Tab-separated table of C-alpha atoms in Angstrom:
chain	number	residue	atom	x	y	z
G	1	MET	CA	-0.059	-0.157	-0.095
G	2	SER	CA	1.387	3.419	-0.927
G	3	ARG	CA	2.636	6.195	1.357
G	4	ARG	CA	-0.001	8.287	-0.279
G	5	THR	CA	-2.876	5.821	0.671
G	6	LEU	CA	-1.830	5.645	4.184
G	7	GLY	CA	-1.619	9.422	4.731
G	8	ALA	CA	-5.247	9.693	3.251
G	9	LEU	CA	-6.032	7.177	5.940
G	10	GLY	CA	-5.061	9.333	8.754
G	11	GLY	CA	-2.843	8.930	11.501
G	12	ASN	CA	-5.442	7.842	13.901
G	13	VAL	CA	-6.066	4.798	11.934
G	14	LEU	CA	-2.295	4.011	12.386
G	15	ALA	CA	-2.066	4.689	16.101
G	16	LEU	CA	-5.222	2.448	16.617
G	17	GLY	CA	-3.366	-0.098	14.802
G	18	THR	CA	-0.246	0.289	16.792
G	19	VAL	CA	-2.244	-0.066	19.928
G	20	SER	CA	-3.719	-3.209	18.718
G	21	LEU	CA	-0.248	-4.803	17.331
G	22	VAL	CA	0.973	-4.410	20.979
G	23	THR	CA	-1.985	-5.368	22.463
G	24	ASP	CA	-2.540	-8.713	20.421
G	25	ILE	CA	1.173	-9.540	21.178
G	26	SER	CA	-0.107	-9.585	24.691
G	27	SER	CA	-3.420	-11.495	23.833
G	28	GLU	CA	-2.249	-14.101	21.550
G	29	MET	CA	0.592	-14.956	23.992
G	30	VAL	CA	-2.321	-16.365	26.152
G	31	THR	CA	-4.329	-17.612	23.478
G	32	ALA	CA	-1.701	-19.727	22.055
G	33	VAL	CA	-0.812	-21.406	24.959
G	34	LEU	CA	-4.431	-21.710	26.222
G	35	PRO	CA	-5.671	-24.923	24.593
G	36	VAL	CA	-2.389	-26.913	25.666
G	37	TYR	CA	-3.070	-25.447	29.308
G	38	LEU	CA	-6.719	-26.361	29.581
G	39	MET	CA	-6.825	-29.683	27.668
G	40	LEU	CA	-3.335	-31.174	28.106
G	41	GLY	CA	-2.652	-29.501	31.522
G	42	LEU	CA	-5.894	-29.176	33.509
G	43	HIS	CA	-7.244	-32.402	31.586
G	44	LEU	CA	-10.654	-30.776	30.491
G	45	SER	CA	-12.888	-32.579	27.988
G	46	PRO	CA	-13.948	-31.394	24.614
G	47	LEU	CA	-17.104	-30.166	26.095
G	48	SER	CA	-15.512	-28.150	28.929
G	49	TYR	CA	-12.951	-26.797	26.662
G	50	GLY	CA	-15.698	-25.716	24.523
G	51	LEU	CA	-17.523	-23.695	27.324
G	52	PHE	CA	-14.100	-22.197	28.032
G	53	ASP	CA	-13.510	-21.094	24.354
G	54	GLY	CA	-17.137	-19.858	24.139
G	55	LEU	CA	-16.644	-18.030	27.234
G	56	TYR	CA	-13.453	-16.460	26.248
G	57	THR	CA	-15.234	-14.755	23.123
G	58	GLY	CA	-18.711	-14.567	23.718
G	59	ALA	CA	-19.998	-15.154	27.161
G	60	THR	CA	-19.755	-11.284	28.035
G	61	ALA	CA	-20.746	-10.376	24.504
G	62	VAL	CA	-23.632	-8.193	26.122
G	63	LEU	CA	-20.968	-5.580	27.422
G	64	ARG	CA	-20.237	-4.705	23.737
G	65	LEU	CA	-23.644	-3.334	23.887
G	66	VAL	CA	-22.971	-1.532	27.202
G	67	GLY	CA	-19.336	-0.108	25.557
G	68	GLY	CA	-21.259	0.786	22.392
G	69	TYR	CA	-24.077	2.817	24.000
G	70	VAL	CA	-21.904	4.637	26.801
G	71	ALA	CA	-19.467	5.548	24.315
G	72	ASP	CA	-22.326	7.116	21.875
G	73	ARG	CA	-24.079	8.767	24.914
G	74	GLY	CA	-21.211	10.348	26.419
G	75	GLY	CA	-19.114	10.787	23.275
G	76	ARG	CA	-15.975	9.457	24.914
G	77	LYS	CA	-15.251	6.473	22.671
G	78	LYS	CA	-11.200	6.543	23.480
G	79	ALA	CA	-12.119	6.591	27.457
G	80	VAL	CA	-14.543	3.383	26.941
G	81	ALA	CA	-11.954	1.614	24.845
G	82	GLY	CA	-9.123	2.382	27.263
G	83	ILE	CA	-10.899	1.084	30.346
G	84	GLY	CA	-11.406	-2.274	28.160
G	85	TYR	CA	-7.692	-2.449	27.171
G	86	ALA	CA	-6.773	-1.839	30.848
G	87	LEU	CA	-9.369	-4.721	32.110
G	88	SER	CA	-7.555	-7.292	29.755
G	89	ALA	CA	-4.307	-6.106	30.897
G	90	VAL	CA	-4.923	-6.850	34.352
G	91	ALA	CA	-6.560	-10.068	33.649
G	92	LYS	CA	-3.336	-11.471	32.603
G	93	LEU	CA	-1.896	-11.406	36.161
G	94	GLY	CA	-4.987	-12.717	37.276
G	95	LEU	CA	-4.352	-16.163	35.650
G	96	VAL	CA	-1.271	-16.493	37.593
G	97	ALA	CA	-3.127	-15.973	41.035
G	98	ALA	CA	-5.912	-18.423	39.612
G	99	GLY	CA	-3.302	-21.491	39.243
G	100	SER	CA	-5.037	-24.819	38.360
G	101	SER	CA	-8.719	-23.569	39.677
G	102	ALA	CA	-10.992	-23.980	36.795
G	103	ALA	CA	-13.470	-21.696	38.316
G	104	ALA	CA	-11.015	-18.970	39.213
G	105	ILE	CA	-9.581	-19.197	35.418
G	106	GLY	CA	-13.201	-19.122	34.050
G	107	ALA	CA	-13.599	-16.088	35.908
G	108	VAL	CA	-10.283	-14.478	35.169
G	109	LEU	CA	-11.132	-15.064	31.518
G	110	THR	CA	-14.508	-13.482	32.082
G	111	VAL	CA	-12.700	-10.444	33.134
G	112	ASP	CA	-10.615	-10.340	30.121
G	113	ARG	CA	-13.076	-10.575	27.627
G	114	THR	CA	-15.171	-8.041	29.457
G	115	GLY	CA	-12.350	-5.710	28.797
G	116	LYS	CA	-12.598	-6.894	24.967
G	117	GLY	CA	-16.081	-6.578	25.034
G	118	LEU	CA	-15.910	-2.730	26.262
G	119	ARG	CA	-13.017	-1.693	23.843
G	120	THR	CA	-13.913	-3.301	20.545
G	121	ALA	CA	-17.018	-1.481	19.187
G	122	PRO	CA	-15.493	2.109	20.057
G	123	ARG	CA	-12.204	1.277	18.544
G	124	ASP	CA	-14.019	0.317	15.228
G	125	ALA	CA	-16.133	3.509	15.468
G	126	LEU	CA	-13.264	5.427	15.778
G	127	ILE	CA	-11.736	3.763	12.482
G	128	THR	CA	-14.899	4.497	10.554
G	129	LEU	CA	-14.882	8.101	11.869
G	130	SER	CA	-11.319	8.555	11.057
G	131	ALA	CA	-11.309	7.368	7.373
G	132	PRO	CA	-12.895	8.622	4.398
G	133	GLU	CA	-16.274	6.127	3.795
G	134	SER	CA	-14.722	5.247	0.245
G	135	MET	CA	-11.443	3.856	1.909
G	136	LEU	CA	-13.036	2.014	4.826
G	137	GLY	CA	-12.094	-1.366	3.634
G	138	ARG	CA	-8.581	0.082	3.313
G	139	ALA	CA	-8.728	1.374	6.860
G	140	PHE	CA	-9.953	-1.768	8.215
G	141	GLY	CA	-7.442	-3.462	6.212
G	142	VAL	CA	-4.433	-1.581	7.728
G	143	HIS	CA	-5.769	-1.816	11.191
G	144	ARG	CA	-6.473	-5.550	11.040
G	145	ALA	CA	-2.905	-6.103	9.298
G	146	MET	CA	-1.189	-4.448	12.097
G	147	ASP	CA	-3.392	-6.288	14.540
G	148	SER	CA	-2.203	-9.581	13.054
G	149	ALA	CA	1.209	-8.316	12.929
G	150	GLY	CA	1.068	-8.565	16.916
G	151	ALA	CA	-0.790	-11.980	16.834
G	152	PHE	CA	2.030	-13.263	14.646
G	153	ALA	CA	4.574	-12.180	17.227
G	154	GLY	CA	2.808	-13.279	20.356
G	155	PRO	CA	3.064	-16.889	19.998
G	156	LEU	CA	6.752	-16.581	18.853
G	157	VAL	CA	7.265	-14.606	22.094
G	158	ALA	CA	5.400	-17.149	23.972
G	159	VAL	CA	7.559	-19.975	22.668
G	160	ALA	CA	10.590	-17.890	23.753
G	161	VAL	CA	9.362	-17.203	27.346
G	162	LEU	CA	8.590	-20.867	27.603
G	163	ALA	CA	12.068	-21.770	26.528
G	164	ALA	CA	13.816	-19.177	28.590
G	165	ALA	CA	11.665	-20.622	31.613
G	166	GLY	CA	12.747	-24.222	30.745
G	167	SER	CA	9.369	-25.551	30.730
G	168	SER	CA	6.868	-26.238	27.584
G	169	THR	CA	4.168	-27.414	30.083
G	170	GLY	CA	5.103	-26.524	33.535
G	171	ALA	CA	3.360	-24.283	35.856
G	172	ASP	CA	6.213	-21.781	35.861
G	173	GLY	CA	6.504	-21.739	32.095
G	174	PHE	CA	2.792	-20.651	31.896
G	175	ASP	CA	3.210	-18.133	34.831
G	176	ALA	CA	6.010	-16.441	32.805
G	177	VAL	CA	3.991	-16.362	29.891
G	178	PHE	CA	1.131	-14.316	31.730
G	179	VAL	CA	3.504	-12.189	33.529
G	180	THR	CA	5.092	-11.135	30.370
G	181	SER	CA	1.666	-10.635	28.554
G	182	PHE	CA	0.449	-8.214	31.297
G	183	CYS	CA	3.717	-6.179	30.630
G	184	ILE	CA	2.954	-5.906	27.052
G	185	ALA	CA	-0.610	-5.179	27.528
G	186	ALA	CA	0.361	-2.202	29.809
G	187	CYS	CA	2.283	-1.006	27.087
G	188	GLY	CA	-0.646	-0.814	24.864
G	189	VAL	CA	-2.805	1.296	27.320
G	190	LEU	CA	0.098	3.604	27.322
G	191	LEU	CA	0.293	3.945	23.640
G	192	LEU	CA	-3.636	4.580	23.555
G	193	CYS	CA	-3.618	7.030	26.088
G	194	LEU	CA	-0.477	9.089	24.321
G	195	PHE	CA	-1.103	8.961	20.834
G	196	VAL	CA	-4.759	8.044	19.922
G	197	ARG	CA	-7.243	11.082	19.263
G	198	ASP	CA	-10.633	10.702	20.062
G	199	ARG	CA	-13.291	11.412	17.445
G	200	ARG	CA	-16.117	12.819	19.387
G	201	SER	CA	-19.624	13.265	17.591
G	202	ALA	CA	-21.652	16.119	18.134
G	203	ALA	CA	-22.903	16.170	21.734
G	204	ALA	CA	-25.520	13.613	22.311
G	205	THR	CA	-29.116	14.090	23.028
G	206	ALA	CA	-31.721	12.342	24.879
G	207	ALA	CA	-33.552	11.774	21.201
G	208	SER	CA	-30.322	10.841	19.188
G	209	VAL	CA	-28.900	8.335	21.778
G	210	SER	CA	-31.445	6.807	23.671
G	211	PRO	CA	-33.005	3.146	23.993
G	212	ARG	CA	-35.913	4.588	21.740
G	213	ALA	CA	-33.381	5.456	19.245
G	214	VAL	CA	-31.595	2.214	19.301
G	215	GLY	CA	-34.868	0.548	18.827
G	216	SER	CA	-35.585	2.665	15.572
G	217	LEU	CA	-31.990	1.585	14.460
G	218	LEU	CA	-33.307	-2.206	14.866
G	219	ARG	CA	-36.308	-1.469	12.708
G	220	ASP	CA	-33.846	-0.345	9.773
G	221	ALA	CA	-34.175	-3.549	7.458
G	222	ARG	CA	-30.308	-3.273	6.476
G	223	VAL	CA	-29.511	-3.704	10.032
G	224	ARG	CA	-31.771	-6.415	10.936
G	225	ARG	CA	-30.310	-8.313	7.883
G	226	LEU	CA	-26.697	-7.579	8.673
G	227	LEU	CA	-27.376	-8.465	12.357
G	228	LEU	CA	-28.793	-12.033	11.080
G	229	ALA	CA	-25.967	-12.468	8.769
G	230	ALA	CA	-23.383	-11.713	11.342
G	231	CYS	CA	-25.333	-14.620	13.634
G	232	VAL	CA	-25.516	-16.939	11.302
G	233	LEU	CA	-21.750	-16.733	10.288
G	234	GLY	CA	-20.919	-16.672	14.292
G	235	MET	CA	-22.730	-20.291	14.496
G	236	VAL	CA	-20.586	-21.689	11.887
G	237	THR	CA	-17.054	-20.509	13.262
G	238	VAL	CA	-15.154	-23.015	15.266
G	239	GLY	CA	-12.674	-21.578	17.623
G	240	ASP	CA	-8.919	-21.139	16.763
G	241	GLY	CA	-8.067	-23.849	19.559
G	242	PHE	CA	-10.427	-26.273	18.239
G	243	VAL	CA	-8.550	-26.490	14.729
G	244	TYR	CA	-5.265	-26.401	16.416
G	245	LEU	CA	-5.949	-29.157	18.361
G	246	LEU	CA	-7.429	-31.411	15.758
G	247	LEU	CA	-3.977	-30.351	13.587
G	248	GLN	CA	-2.016	-31.400	16.799
G	249	ARG	CA	-3.991	-34.862	17.016
G	250	LYS	CA	-3.750	-35.696	13.095
G	251	GLU	CA	-0.139	-34.655	13.017
G	252	ASP	CA	0.887	-35.565	16.677
G	253	ILE	CA	2.814	-32.280	17.190
G	254	ALA	CA	4.965	-31.804	20.595
G	255	ASN	CA	3.467	-29.358	22.857
G	256	GLY	CA	6.146	-27.075	22.939
G	257	TRP	CA	5.567	-26.292	19.090
G	258	PHE	CA	1.792	-25.954	19.541
G	259	PRO	CA	1.840	-21.932	19.778
G	260	LEU	CA	3.377	-21.895	16.426
G	261	LEU	CA	0.431	-23.195	14.508
G	262	ALA	CA	-1.178	-19.619	15.521
G	263	VAL	CA	2.129	-18.025	13.938
G	264	GLY	CA	1.292	-19.487	10.515
G	265	THR	CA	-2.371	-18.543	10.482
G	266	ASN	CA	-1.341	-14.773	11.570
G	267	LEU	CA	1.375	-14.786	9.195
G	268	VAL	CA	-1.102	-15.367	6.104
G	269	TYR	CA	-3.340	-12.762	7.861
G	270	LEU	CA	-0.718	-10.465	8.043
G	271	LEU	CA	0.186	-10.586	4.550
G	272	LEU	CA	-3.472	-10.708	2.951
G	273	ALA	CA	-5.556	-8.321	5.395
G	274	ALA	CA	-4.559	-4.899	3.713
G	275	PRO	CA	-4.690	-6.130	0.300
G	276	LEU	CA	-8.165	-7.968	0.772
G	277	GLY	CA	-9.337	-4.812	2.331
G	278	ALA	CA	-8.306	-2.906	-0.608
G	279	LEU	CA	-9.986	-5.421	-2.967
G	280	ALA	CA	-13.350	-5.427	-0.893
G	281	ASP	CA	-13.528	-1.631	-1.821
G	282	ARG	CA	-12.886	-2.053	-5.628
G	283	VAL	CA	-15.089	-5.223	-5.926
G	284	GLY	CA	-17.386	-5.219	-3.011
G	285	ARG	CA	-17.157	-6.097	0.566
G	286	LEU	CA	-19.923	-8.741	0.474
G	287	PRO	CA	-18.012	-10.921	-2.600
G	288	VAL	CA	-14.857	-10.747	-0.495
G	289	MET	CA	-16.316	-11.783	2.646
G	290	LEU	CA	-18.162	-14.821	1.410
G	291	CYS	CA	-15.138	-16.243	-0.357
G	292	GLY	CA	-13.266	-15.851	3.191
G	293	TYR	CA	-15.973	-18.084	4.569
G	294	GLY	CA	-15.549	-20.543	1.540
G	295	GLY	CA	-11.865	-20.665	2.643
G	296	LEU	CA	-13.184	-21.653	6.160
G	297	ALA	CA	-15.024	-24.582	4.840
G	298	GLY	CA	-11.959	-25.565	3.149
G	299	VAL	CA	-9.961	-25.775	6.508
G	300	TYR	CA	-12.604	-27.716	7.905
G	301	LEU	CA	-12.829	-30.173	4.878
G	302	LEU	CA	-8.842	-30.286	5.094
G	303	LEU	CA	-8.881	-31.582	8.354
G	304	LEU	CA	-11.075	-34.483	7.353
G	305	SER	CA	-9.006	-35.217	4.131
G	306	PRO	CA	-6.087	-37.994	3.628
G	307	VAL	CA	-3.729	-35.118	3.302
G	308	ALA	CA	-1.013	-35.032	5.662
G	309	GLY	CA	2.554	-33.631	6.510
G	310	TRP	CA	3.782	-30.234	5.545
G	311	PRO	CA	0.949	-29.683	2.652
G	312	LEU	CA	-1.652	-30.201	5.594
G	313	PHE	CA	-0.167	-27.420	7.399
G	314	ALA	CA	0.409	-24.997	4.267
G	315	LEU	CA	-2.969	-25.455	3.256
G	316	THR	CA	-4.627	-25.592	6.452
G	317	LEU	CA	-3.174	-22.504	8.089
G	318	GLY	CA	-2.945	-20.610	4.707
G	319	LEU	CA	-6.583	-21.083	3.941
G	320	TYR	CA	-7.179	-20.075	7.915
G	321	GLY	CA	-5.459	-16.827	7.684
G	322	ALA	CA	-7.019	-15.865	4.310
G	323	PHE	CA	-10.569	-16.279	6.005
G	324	TYR	CA	-9.686	-14.013	8.506
G	325	ALA	CA	-8.248	-11.500	6.378
G	326	ALA	CA	-11.303	-11.793	4.274
G	327	THR	CA	-13.864	-11.085	6.963
G	328	ASP	CA	-12.707	-9.664	10.043
G	329	GLY	CA	-12.540	-6.128	9.253
G	330	VAL	CA	-14.556	-6.374	6.051
G	331	LEU	CA	-17.956	-7.207	8.192
G	332	MET	CA	-17.170	-3.984	10.122
G	333	ALA	CA	-16.883	-2.023	6.765
G	334	LEU	CA	-20.104	-3.568	5.424
G	335	ALA	CA	-21.890	-2.235	8.976
G	336	GLY	CA	-20.249	1.245	8.510
G	337	PRO	CA	-22.053	3.288	5.869
G	338	ILE	CA	-25.623	1.705	6.922
G	339	LEU	CA	-25.363	3.040	10.771
G	340	PRO	CA	-25.946	6.720	11.494
G	341	GLU	CA	-22.964	8.542	12.994
G	342	ALA	CA	-24.603	9.413	16.282
G	343	LEU	CA	-25.208	5.629	16.866
G	344	ARG	CA	-22.194	4.041	14.952
G	345	THR	CA	-20.693	2.504	18.221
G	346	THR	CA	-24.018	1.153	19.635
G	347	GLY	CA	-24.770	-0.123	15.784
G	348	ILE	CA	-21.572	-2.090	15.557
G	349	SER	CA	-21.407	-3.128	18.957
G	350	ILE	CA	-25.063	-4.743	18.211
G	351	VAL	CA	-23.540	-6.601	15.049
G	352	GLN	CA	-20.593	-7.814	17.260
G	353	THR	CA	-22.597	-8.908	19.871
G	354	GLY	CA	-24.674	-10.874	17.823
G	355	GLN	CA	-21.702	-12.646	16.353
G	356	ALA	CA	-20.210	-13.280	19.677
G	357	LEU	CA	-23.169	-14.830	21.430
G	358	SER	CA	-23.464	-17.098	18.282
G	359	TYR	CA	-19.803	-17.953	18.525
G	360	PHE	CA	-20.367	-18.887	22.310
G	361	ALA	CA	-23.137	-21.216	21.231
G	362	SER	CA	-21.133	-22.798	18.242
G	363	SER	CA	-17.984	-23.531	20.571
G	364	VAL	CA	-20.505	-25.350	23.154
G	365	LEU	CA	-22.040	-27.257	20.222
G	366	PHE	CA	-18.819	-28.408	18.694
G	367	GLY	CA	-17.338	-29.445	22.032
G	368	LEU	CA	-20.529	-31.370	22.653
G	369	PHE	CA	-20.296	-33.175	18.968
G	370	TRP	CA	-16.639	-34.210	19.420
G	371	GLN	CA	-17.344	-35.669	22.866
G	372	VAL	CA	-20.264	-37.459	21.925
G	373	TRP	CA	-20.016	-38.463	18.216
G	374	GLY	CA	-16.291	-37.839	17.715
G	375	ALA	CA	-14.157	-35.238	16.094
G	376	GLY	CA	-14.561	-36.478	12.563
G	377	THR	CA	-18.528	-35.917	12.455
G	378	ALA	CA	-18.228	-32.678	14.415
G	379	VAL	CA	-15.741	-31.152	11.745
G	380	GLY	CA	-18.025	-32.782	8.901
G	381	VAL	CA	-20.984	-30.874	10.308
G	382	ALA	CA	-19.076	-27.543	10.834
G	383	ALA	CA	-18.280	-27.841	6.952
G	384	GLY	CA	-21.709	-28.321	5.751
G	385	MET	CA	-22.928	-25.571	7.986
G	386	VAL	CA	-20.369	-23.154	6.642
G	387	LEU	CA	-21.489	-23.714	2.927
G	388	MET	CA	-25.172	-23.382	4.079
G	389	ALA	CA	-24.403	-20.133	5.880
G	390	VAL	CA	-22.581	-18.722	2.785
G	391	VAL	CA	-25.743	-19.232	0.797
G	392	GLY	CA	-28.040	-18.045	3.442
G	393	THR	CA	-25.617	-14.496	3.919
G	394	ALA	CA	-25.743	-13.942	0.052
G	395	LEU	CA	-29.634	-14.081	0.245
G	396	LEU	CA	-29.694	-11.896	3.186
G	397	LEU	CA	-27.085	-9.175	2.119
G	398	VAL	CA	-27.270	-8.870	-1.746
G	399	PRO	CA	-28.992	-5.582	-2.391
G	400	ARG	CA	-32.438	-5.827	-3.494
G	401	LYS	CA	-33.467	-4.377	-6.797
G	402	VAL	CA	-36.300	-1.981	-6.719
G	403	VAL	CA	-39.142	-2.754	-8.873
G	404	ARG	CA	-41.112	0.600	-10.265
G	405	ALA	CA	-44.433	0.321	-11.706
């Protein structure tokens, strides 16, 4: 992407991207080791892991609505996002205190996701308000590319910390990862305070930002269709941890190398996020997003296929990274233009909440299918559901032609 294009996007998008880069190093350090820590260290069943995985992403999704509404009503998107980033940072130390208690770990993960729930919608709203509408795909692409650079580095840092601690599965090694993660997350909060500028809308009034105004937003057919599509797509998205655990099971990867699976995915995400965001602006955001979900179906089918060895890793992680690059920011770019500025953060949080709650249900159901009917059946059902969701989303979001008498 040219320097001129980056200049047109504005410094605020780049500052938000830098905060996300640093924060994602911290988050992905924990995410990369969490499946091994829970299933192989604490010996959780697939269903129990599904509950934790869903909790990690979706259980506090309703707080996205709180964060979005408060940010719109008070006009202080940066402040709400900052509180979210700070909560997630403190939660990293909570994992050290939780030890091997599953209940305590669940509580700490709830705090961490509370932070993510509060910050995500205000951050994305700041992006939509900091870039021209015609460049929203590029803006989210650049932000997600920087975000994924942190996601790429995080597992590498986790592996390095585990190696320095002299343990790939011991408690001391995991504690070292959690403490290092906290220190990096604290740097992200500092960067937000120093370099991100708030984009305040006109002062909110009782009429412009109120429960009644939110209700009128939901009466917009375009918003309802986008929300329904987000819920459908969330229901067919299996968590990263499940995908990597299935790869480990199929190829018998040593625990110490497990975090590197996320590195492969995030490298592809990093390389493709900005180009696919620009492509979405040129050819249409919906086609790019649907192709991304087609890639997700390919990931599930590869896990069922006889393909093995390095071709399996290259194809699976490549398609998985392309899926994220084509869908993550593109969905928000689809949402931005149809939401009024006064309710932009609230509208984005509604869409994200629907998707996150659906993801929670998806994780629990996938864990249940794996435990009761086996991993192969669970993955096969997931692949079929993705293909159905692609068709359903196309029917929901393809623009309707107005027929004139």
